[in-house]
Amino acid sequence: LTIEDGIFEVKSTAGDTHLGGEDFDNRMVNHFIAEFKRKHKKDISENKRAVRRLRTACERAKRTLSSSTQASIEIDSLYEGIDFYTSITRARFEELNADLFRGTLDPVEKALRDAKLDKSQIHDIVLVGGSTRIPKIQKLLQDFFNGKELNKSINPDEAVAYGAAVQAAILSGDKSENVQDLLLLDVTPLSLGIET
């Protein structure tokens, strides 16, 4: 994205719709299903309620691990009356997701290639999406851009909504001074065929 005189021009767009927070949760869920099986000789994987409760706890633990080096999981009567109390370290979480975390750089490289830009030409790296709070993802990104500081001034959960709100204001003909001089030039994110 280049921004000049109120003109926002999308140079390229890339992403992996099959890679995100849920995938990181799944790795943790599978890790704890295996741990429960080891400790209690019982497989909870076919019990939807137990897996759902475990998933909720894993999502919470993942968020905790963005600000702490360890997270506890405490679920009363998870399966057949058995309480499940355990913990996971940030290092273990990173280990479980190492390949997925590395994979987050693929769309970054593709976006740069498509825009015909070198990473040294990037002025600002803005984090978008809740998973960009994960310290390992931030480190991989910062290392990829040769140690450049990441721009954390925008809430990553709200960044897309801000852009959508501005675009909605422009498209609806809003004349307020906040948006009157803005123009968005976008690219087509997927291939487009035109039949004649």
PDB file of C-alpha atoms in Angstrom:
ATOM      1  CA  LEU A   1       0.000   0.000   0.000  1.00  0.00           C
ATOM      2  CA  THR A   2       1.348   3.427  -0.865  1.00  0.00           C
ATOM      3  CA  ILE A   3      -0.173   6.538   0.675  1.00  0.00           C
ATOM      4  CA  GLU A   4       0.466   9.875  -0.972  1.00  0.00           C
ATOM      5  CA  ASP A   5      -1.635  13.061  -0.803  1.00  0.00           C
ATOM      6  CA  GLY A   6      -4.708  11.178   0.429  1.00  0.00           C
ATOM      7  CA  ILE A   7      -4.437   8.561  -2.320  1.00  0.00           C
ATOM      8  CA  PHE A   8      -4.227   5.029  -0.944  1.00  0.00           C
ATOM      9  CA  GLU A   9      -2.958   2.730  -3.678  1.00  0.00           C
ATOM     10  CA  VAL A  10      -2.891  -1.002  -3.074  1.00  0.00           C
ATOM     11  CA  LYS A  11       0.257  -2.297  -4.764  1.00  0.00           C
ATOM     12  CA  SER A  12      -0.472  -5.960  -4.110  1.00  0.00           C
ATOM     13  CA  THR A  13      -2.428  -8.207  -1.823  1.00  0.00           C
ATOM     14  CA  ALA A  14      -1.651 -11.704  -0.590  1.00  0.00           C
ATOM     15  CA  GLY A  15      -2.812 -13.983   2.154  1.00  0.00           C
ATOM     16  CA  ASP A  16      -3.529 -17.520   3.181  1.00  0.00           C
ATOM     17  CA  THR A  17      -7.177 -18.027   4.086  1.00  0.00           C
ATOM     18  CA  HIS A  18      -6.254 -21.453   5.461  1.00  0.00           C
ATOM     19  CA  LEU A  19      -3.762 -20.121   7.995  1.00  0.00           C
ATOM     20  CA  GLY A  20      -4.687 -18.277  11.150  1.00  0.00           C
ATOM     21  CA  GLY A  21      -5.469 -18.343  14.840  1.00  0.00           C
ATOM     22  CA  GLU A  22      -7.718 -21.382  14.588  1.00  0.00           C
ATOM     23  CA  ASP A  23      -4.848 -23.446  13.164  1.00  0.00           C
ATOM     24  CA  PHE A  24      -2.660 -22.494  16.131  1.00  0.00           C
ATOM     25  CA  ASP A  25      -5.523 -23.445  18.473  1.00  0.00           C
ATOM     26  CA  ASN A  26      -5.895 -26.825  16.726  1.00  0.00           C
ATOM     27  CA  ARG A  27      -2.233 -27.669  17.337  1.00  0.00           C
ATOM     28  CA  MET A  28      -2.658 -26.922  21.034  1.00  0.00           C
ATOM     29  CA  VAL A  29      -5.934 -28.868  21.246  1.00  0.00           C
ATOM     30  CA  ASN A  30      -4.282 -31.931  19.647  1.00  0.00           C
ATOM     31  CA  HIS A  31      -1.312 -31.574  22.009  1.00  0.00           C
ATOM     32  CA  PHE A  32      -3.611 -31.631  25.050  1.00  0.00           C
ATOM     33  CA  ILE A  33      -5.796 -34.465  23.706  1.00  0.00           C
ATOM     34  CA  ALA A  34      -2.575 -36.514  23.491  1.00  0.00           C
ATOM     35  CA  GLU A  35      -1.549 -35.414  26.996  1.00  0.00           C
ATOM     36  CA  PHE A  36      -4.960 -36.395  28.412  1.00  0.00           C
ATOM     37  CA  LYS A  37      -4.645 -39.790  26.704  1.00  0.00           C
ATOM     38  CA  ARG A  38      -1.144 -40.282  28.188  1.00  0.00           C
ATOM     39  CA  LYS A  39      -2.167 -39.253  31.697  1.00  0.00           C
ATOM     40  CA  HIS A  40      -5.605 -40.868  31.906  1.00  0.00           C
ATOM     41  CA  LYS A  41      -5.611 -43.551  29.165  1.00  0.00           C
ATOM     42  CA  LYS A  42      -8.775 -42.009  27.711  1.00  0.00           C
ATOM     43  CA  ASP A  43      -9.387 -40.518  24.273  1.00  0.00           C
ATOM     44  CA  ILE A  44     -11.556 -37.402  24.381  1.00  0.00           C
ATOM     45  CA  SER A  45     -11.278 -36.643  20.650  1.00  0.00           C
ATOM     46  CA  GLU A  46     -14.720 -38.102  19.838  1.00  0.00           C
ATOM     47  CA  ASN A  47     -16.473 -36.219  22.638  1.00  0.00           C
ATOM     48  CA  LYS A  48     -17.618 -32.943  21.058  1.00  0.00           C
ATOM     49  CA  ARG A  49     -18.387 -31.222  24.354  1.00  0.00           C
ATOM     50  CA  ALA A  50     -15.014 -32.085  25.904  1.00  0.00           C
ATOM     51  CA  VAL A  51     -13.145 -30.966  22.773  1.00  0.00           C
ATOM     52  CA  ARG A  52     -15.155 -27.719  22.640  1.00  0.00           C
ATOM     53  CA  ARG A  53     -14.337 -26.960  26.290  1.00  0.00           C
ATOM     54  CA  LEU A  54     -10.678 -27.782  25.671  1.00  0.00           C
ATOM     55  CA  ARG A  55     -10.631 -25.557  22.563  1.00  0.00           C
ATOM     56  CA  THR A  56     -12.058 -22.610  24.532  1.00  0.00           C
ATOM     57  CA  ALA A  57      -9.345 -23.086  27.171  1.00  0.00           C
ATOM     58  CA  CYS A  58      -6.674 -23.316  24.445  1.00  0.00           C
ATOM     59  CA  GLU A  59      -7.855 -20.082  22.805  1.00  0.00           C
ATOM     60  CA  ARG A  60      -7.590 -18.362  26.188  1.00  0.00           C
ATOM     61  CA  ALA A  61      -4.130 -19.876  26.786  1.00  0.00           C
ATOM     62  CA  LYS A  62      -2.950 -18.705  23.353  1.00  0.00           C
ATOM     63  CA  ARG A  63      -3.946 -15.126  24.216  1.00  0.00           C
ATOM     64  CA  THR A  64      -2.221 -15.388  27.600  1.00  0.00           C
ATOM     65  CA  LEU A  65       0.978 -16.600  25.919  1.00  0.00           C
ATOM     66  CA  SER A  66       1.187 -13.356  23.937  1.00  0.00           C
ATOM     67  CA  SER A  67       1.911 -11.497  27.178  1.00  0.00           C
ATOM     68  CA  SER A  68       3.198 -14.275  29.501  1.00  0.00           C
ATOM     69  CA  THR A  69       5.703 -17.092  29.072  1.00  0.00           C
ATOM     70  CA  GLN A  70       3.352 -19.699  30.536  1.00  0.00           C
ATOM     71  CA  ALA A  71      -0.386 -20.349  30.586  1.00  0.00           C
ATOM     72  CA  SER A  72      -2.475 -22.658  32.752  1.00  0.00           C
ATOM     73  CA  ILE A  73      -5.372 -24.781  31.609  1.00  0.00           C
ATOM     74  CA  GLU A  74      -7.844 -25.776  34.301  1.00  0.00           C
ATOM     75  CA  ILE A  75     -10.992 -27.605  33.242  1.00  0.00           C
ATOM     76  CA  ASP A  76     -13.166 -29.248  35.876  1.00  0.00           C
ATOM     77  CA  SER A  77     -14.691 -32.574  34.894  1.00  0.00           C
ATOM     78  CA  LEU A  78     -13.439 -32.457  31.303  1.00  0.00           C
ATOM     79  CA  TYR A  79     -14.260 -36.089  30.547  1.00  0.00           C
ATOM     80  CA  GLU A  80     -15.876 -38.838  32.615  1.00  0.00           C
ATOM     81  CA  GLY A  81     -15.562 -36.700  35.746  1.00  0.00           C
ATOM     82  CA  ILE A  82     -11.806 -36.224  35.320  1.00  0.00           C
ATOM     83  CA  ASP A  83     -10.447 -32.729  36.015  1.00  0.00           C
ATOM     84  CA  PHE A  84      -7.764 -31.583  33.578  1.00  0.00           C
ATOM     85  CA  TYR A  85      -5.191 -29.233  35.065  1.00  0.00           C
ATOM     86  CA  THR A  86      -2.096 -28.582  33.003  1.00  0.00           C
ATOM     87  CA  SER A  87       0.014 -25.793  31.567  1.00  0.00           C
ATOM     88  CA  ILE A  88       1.911 -24.859  28.438  1.00  0.00           C
ATOM     89  CA  THR A  89       4.925 -22.622  27.959  1.00  0.00           C
ATOM     90  CA  ARG A  90       5.292 -20.091  25.195  1.00  0.00           C
ATOM     91  CA  ALA A  91       8.312 -22.072  23.939  1.00  0.00           C
ATOM     92  CA  ARG A  92       6.238 -25.261  23.647  1.00  0.00           C
ATOM     93  CA  PHE A  93       3.427 -23.374  21.894  1.00  0.00           C
ATOM     94  CA  GLU A  94       5.988 -21.984  19.421  1.00  0.00           C
ATOM     95  CA  GLU A  95       7.400 -25.480  18.896  1.00  0.00           C
ATOM     96  CA  LEU A  96       3.942 -26.930  18.173  1.00  0.00           C
ATOM     97  CA  ASN A  97       3.331 -24.227  15.562  1.00  0.00           C
ATOM     98  CA  ALA A  98       6.845 -23.659  14.185  1.00  0.00           C
ATOM     99  CA  ASP A  99       5.985 -24.612  10.585  1.00  0.00           C
ATOM    100  CA  LEU A 100       2.733 -22.619  10.623  1.00  0.00           C
ATOM    101  CA  PHE A 101       4.473 -19.545  12.033  1.00  0.00           C
ATOM    102  CA  ARG A 102       7.159 -19.768   9.325  1.00  0.00           C
ATOM    103  CA  GLY A 103       4.360 -20.121   6.767  1.00  0.00           C
ATOM    104  CA  THR A 104       3.011 -16.691   7.720  1.00  0.00           C
ATOM    105  CA  LEU A 105       5.951 -15.166   5.844  1.00  0.00           C
ATOM    106  CA  ASP A 106       4.943 -16.741   2.498  1.00  0.00           C
ATOM    107  CA  PRO A 107       2.162 -14.203   1.790  1.00  0.00           C
ATOM    108  CA  VAL A 108       4.525 -11.375   2.830  1.00  0.00           C
ATOM    109  CA  GLU A 109       7.101 -12.534   0.276  1.00  0.00           C
ATOM    110  CA  LYS A 110       4.392 -12.961  -2.372  1.00  0.00           C
ATOM    111  CA  ALA A 111       2.990  -9.460  -1.762  1.00  0.00           C
ATOM    112  CA  LEU A 112       6.466  -7.963  -2.166  1.00  0.00           C
ATOM    113  CA  ARG A 113       7.095  -9.972  -5.364  1.00  0.00           C
ATOM    114  CA  ASP A 114       3.723  -9.012  -6.857  1.00  0.00           C
ATOM    115  CA  ALA A 115       4.313  -5.334  -6.042  1.00  0.00           C
ATOM    116  CA  LYS A 116       7.848  -5.611  -7.470  1.00  0.00           C
ATOM    117  CA  LEU A 117       9.241  -4.177  -4.253  1.00  0.00           C
ATOM    118  CA  ASP A 118      12.258  -5.085  -2.186  1.00  0.00           C
ATOM    119  CA  LYS A 119      11.779  -5.350   1.563  1.00  0.00           C
ATOM    120  CA  SER A 120      14.236  -2.467   2.001  1.00  0.00           C
ATOM    121  CA  GLN A 121      11.699  -0.199   0.237  1.00  0.00           C
ATOM    122  CA  ILE A 122       9.064  -0.769   2.929  1.00  0.00           C
ATOM    123  CA  HIS A 123       8.656   2.215   5.277  1.00  0.00           C
ATOM    124  CA  ASP A 124       6.063   0.848   7.699  1.00  0.00           C
ATOM    125  CA  ILE A 125       4.940  -2.634   8.718  1.00  0.00           C
ATOM    126  CA  VAL A 126       1.396  -2.500  10.096  1.00  0.00           C
ATOM    127  CA  LEU A 127       0.117  -5.557  11.959  1.00  0.00           C
ATOM    128  CA  VAL A 128      -3.397  -6.727  11.054  1.00  0.00           C
ATOM    129  CA  GLY A 129      -5.307  -9.582  12.718  1.00  0.00           C
ATOM    130  CA  GLY A 130      -5.272 -10.932  16.251  1.00  0.00           C
ATOM    131  CA  SER A 131      -2.553 -13.507  15.560  1.00  0.00           C
ATOM    132  CA  THR A 132      -0.036 -10.716  14.892  1.00  0.00           C
ATOM    133  CA  ARG A 133       0.038 -10.290  18.691  1.00  0.00           C
ATOM    134  CA  ILE A 134       1.932 -13.601  18.957  1.00  0.00           C
ATOM    135  CA  PRO A 135       5.525 -12.647  19.875  1.00  0.00           C
ATOM    136  CA  LYS A 136       7.087 -15.325  17.626  1.00  0.00           C
ATOM    137  CA  ILE A 137       5.174 -14.051  14.581  1.00  0.00           C
ATOM    138  CA  GLN A 138       6.306 -10.505  15.383  1.00  0.00           C
ATOM    139  CA  LYS A 139       9.906 -11.698  15.716  1.00  0.00           C
ATOM    140  CA  LEU A 140       9.802 -13.614  12.417  1.00  0.00           C
ATOM    141  CA  LEU A 141       8.376 -10.549  10.682  1.00  0.00           C
ATOM    142  CA  GLN A 142      10.881  -8.169  12.247  1.00  0.00           C
ATOM    143  CA  ASP A 143      13.770 -10.500  11.355  1.00  0.00           C
ATOM    144  CA  PHE A 144      12.456 -10.826   7.788  1.00  0.00           C
ATOM    145  CA  PHE A 145      12.542  -7.024   7.485  1.00  0.00           C
ATOM    146  CA  ASN A 146      16.110  -6.937   8.855  1.00  0.00           C
ATOM    147  CA  GLY A 147      15.188  -5.781  12.359  1.00  0.00           C
ATOM    148  CA  LYS A 148      12.856  -2.958  11.300  1.00  0.00           C
ATOM    149  CA  GLU A 149      10.465  -1.865  14.080  1.00  0.00           C
ATOM    150  CA  LEU A 150       6.877  -3.002  13.586  1.00  0.00           C
ATOM    151  CA  ASN A 151       4.134  -0.367  13.685  1.00  0.00           C
ATOM    152  CA  LYS A 152       1.909  -1.300  16.620  1.00  0.00           C
ATOM    153  CA  SER A 153      -0.070   1.953  16.741  1.00  0.00           C
ATOM    154  CA  ILE A 154      -3.246   0.371  15.328  1.00  0.00           C
ATOM    155  CA  ASN A 155      -5.239  -2.302  17.165  1.00  0.00           C
ATOM    156  CA  PRO A 156      -4.684  -5.393  14.943  1.00  0.00           C
ATOM    157  CA  ASP A 157      -8.230  -6.624  15.634  1.00  0.00           C
ATOM    158  CA  GLU A 158      -9.714  -3.368  14.371  1.00  0.00           C
ATOM    159  CA  ALA A 159      -7.392  -2.383  11.493  1.00  0.00           C
ATOM    160  CA  VAL A 160      -9.516  -3.960   8.754  1.00  0.00           C
ATOM    161  CA  ALA A 161     -12.698  -2.476  10.242  1.00  0.00           C
ATOM    162  CA  TYR A 162     -11.149   1.022  10.206  1.00  0.00           C
ATOM    163  CA  GLY A 163     -10.350   0.675   6.509  1.00  0.00           C
ATOM    164  CA  ALA A 164     -13.806  -0.699   5.745  1.00  0.00           C
ATOM    165  CA  ALA A 165     -15.438   2.200   7.622  1.00  0.00           C
ATOM    166  CA  VAL A 166     -13.427   4.777   5.673  1.00  0.00           C
ATOM    167  CA  GLN A 167     -14.242   3.063   2.365  1.00  0.00           C
ATOM    168  CA  ALA A 168     -17.941   2.877   3.313  1.00  0.00           C
ATOM    169  CA  ALA A 169     -17.939   6.612   4.081  1.00  0.00           C
ATOM    170  CA  ILE A 170     -16.326   7.376   0.711  1.00  0.00           C
ATOM    171  CA  LEU A 171     -18.715   5.120  -1.235  1.00  0.00           C
ATOM    172  CA  SER A 172     -21.781   6.506   0.529  1.00  0.00           C
ATOM    173  CA  GLY A 173     -20.832  10.026  -0.528  1.00  0.00           C
ATOM    174  CA  ASP A 174     -19.875  11.274   2.941  1.00  0.00           C
ATOM    175  CA  LYS A 175     -18.675  14.864   2.520  1.00  0.00           C
ATOM    176  CA  SER A 176     -16.990  15.285   5.917  1.00  0.00           C
ATOM    177  CA  GLU A 177     -13.461  16.651   5.795  1.00  0.00           C
ATOM    178  CA  ASN A 178     -12.112  13.390   7.265  1.00  0.00           C
ATOM    179  CA  VAL A 179     -12.773  11.516   4.022  1.00  0.00           C
ATOM    180  CA  GLN A 180     -13.406  14.120   1.313  1.00  0.00           C
ATOM    181  CA  ASP A 181      -9.829  14.084   0.009  1.00  0.00           C
ATOM    182  CA  LEU A 182      -9.268  10.328   0.233  1.00  0.00           C
ATOM    183  CA  LEU A 183      -9.153   7.933  -2.698  1.00  0.00           C
ATOM    184  CA  LEU A 184      -8.590   4.176  -2.599  1.00  0.00           C
ATOM    185  CA  LEU A 185      -7.104   2.479  -5.653  1.00  0.00           C
ATOM    186  CA  ASP A 186      -7.340  -1.265  -5.101  1.00  0.00           C
ATOM    187  CA  VAL A 187      -6.068  -4.318  -6.943  1.00  0.00           C
ATOM    188  CA  THR A 188      -8.120  -7.388  -7.788  1.00  0.00           C
ATOM    189  CA  PRO A 189      -7.094  -9.914  -5.106  1.00  0.00           C
ATOM    190  CA  LEU A 190      -7.983 -12.977  -7.202  1.00  0.00           C
ATOM    191  CA  SER A 191      -7.761 -13.645 -10.913  1.00  0.00           C
ATOM    192  CA  LEU A 192     -10.607 -12.123 -12.866  1.00  0.00           C
ATOM    193  CA  GLY A 193     -11.998 -13.540 -16.090  1.00  0.00           C
ATOM    194  CA  ILE A 194     -14.120 -11.495 -18.458  1.00  0.00           C
ATOM    195  CA  GLU A 195     -16.306 -13.310 -20.958  1.00  0.00           C
ATOM    196  CA  THR A 196     -17.007 -11.503 -24.255  1.00  0.00           C
TER     197      THR A 196
END
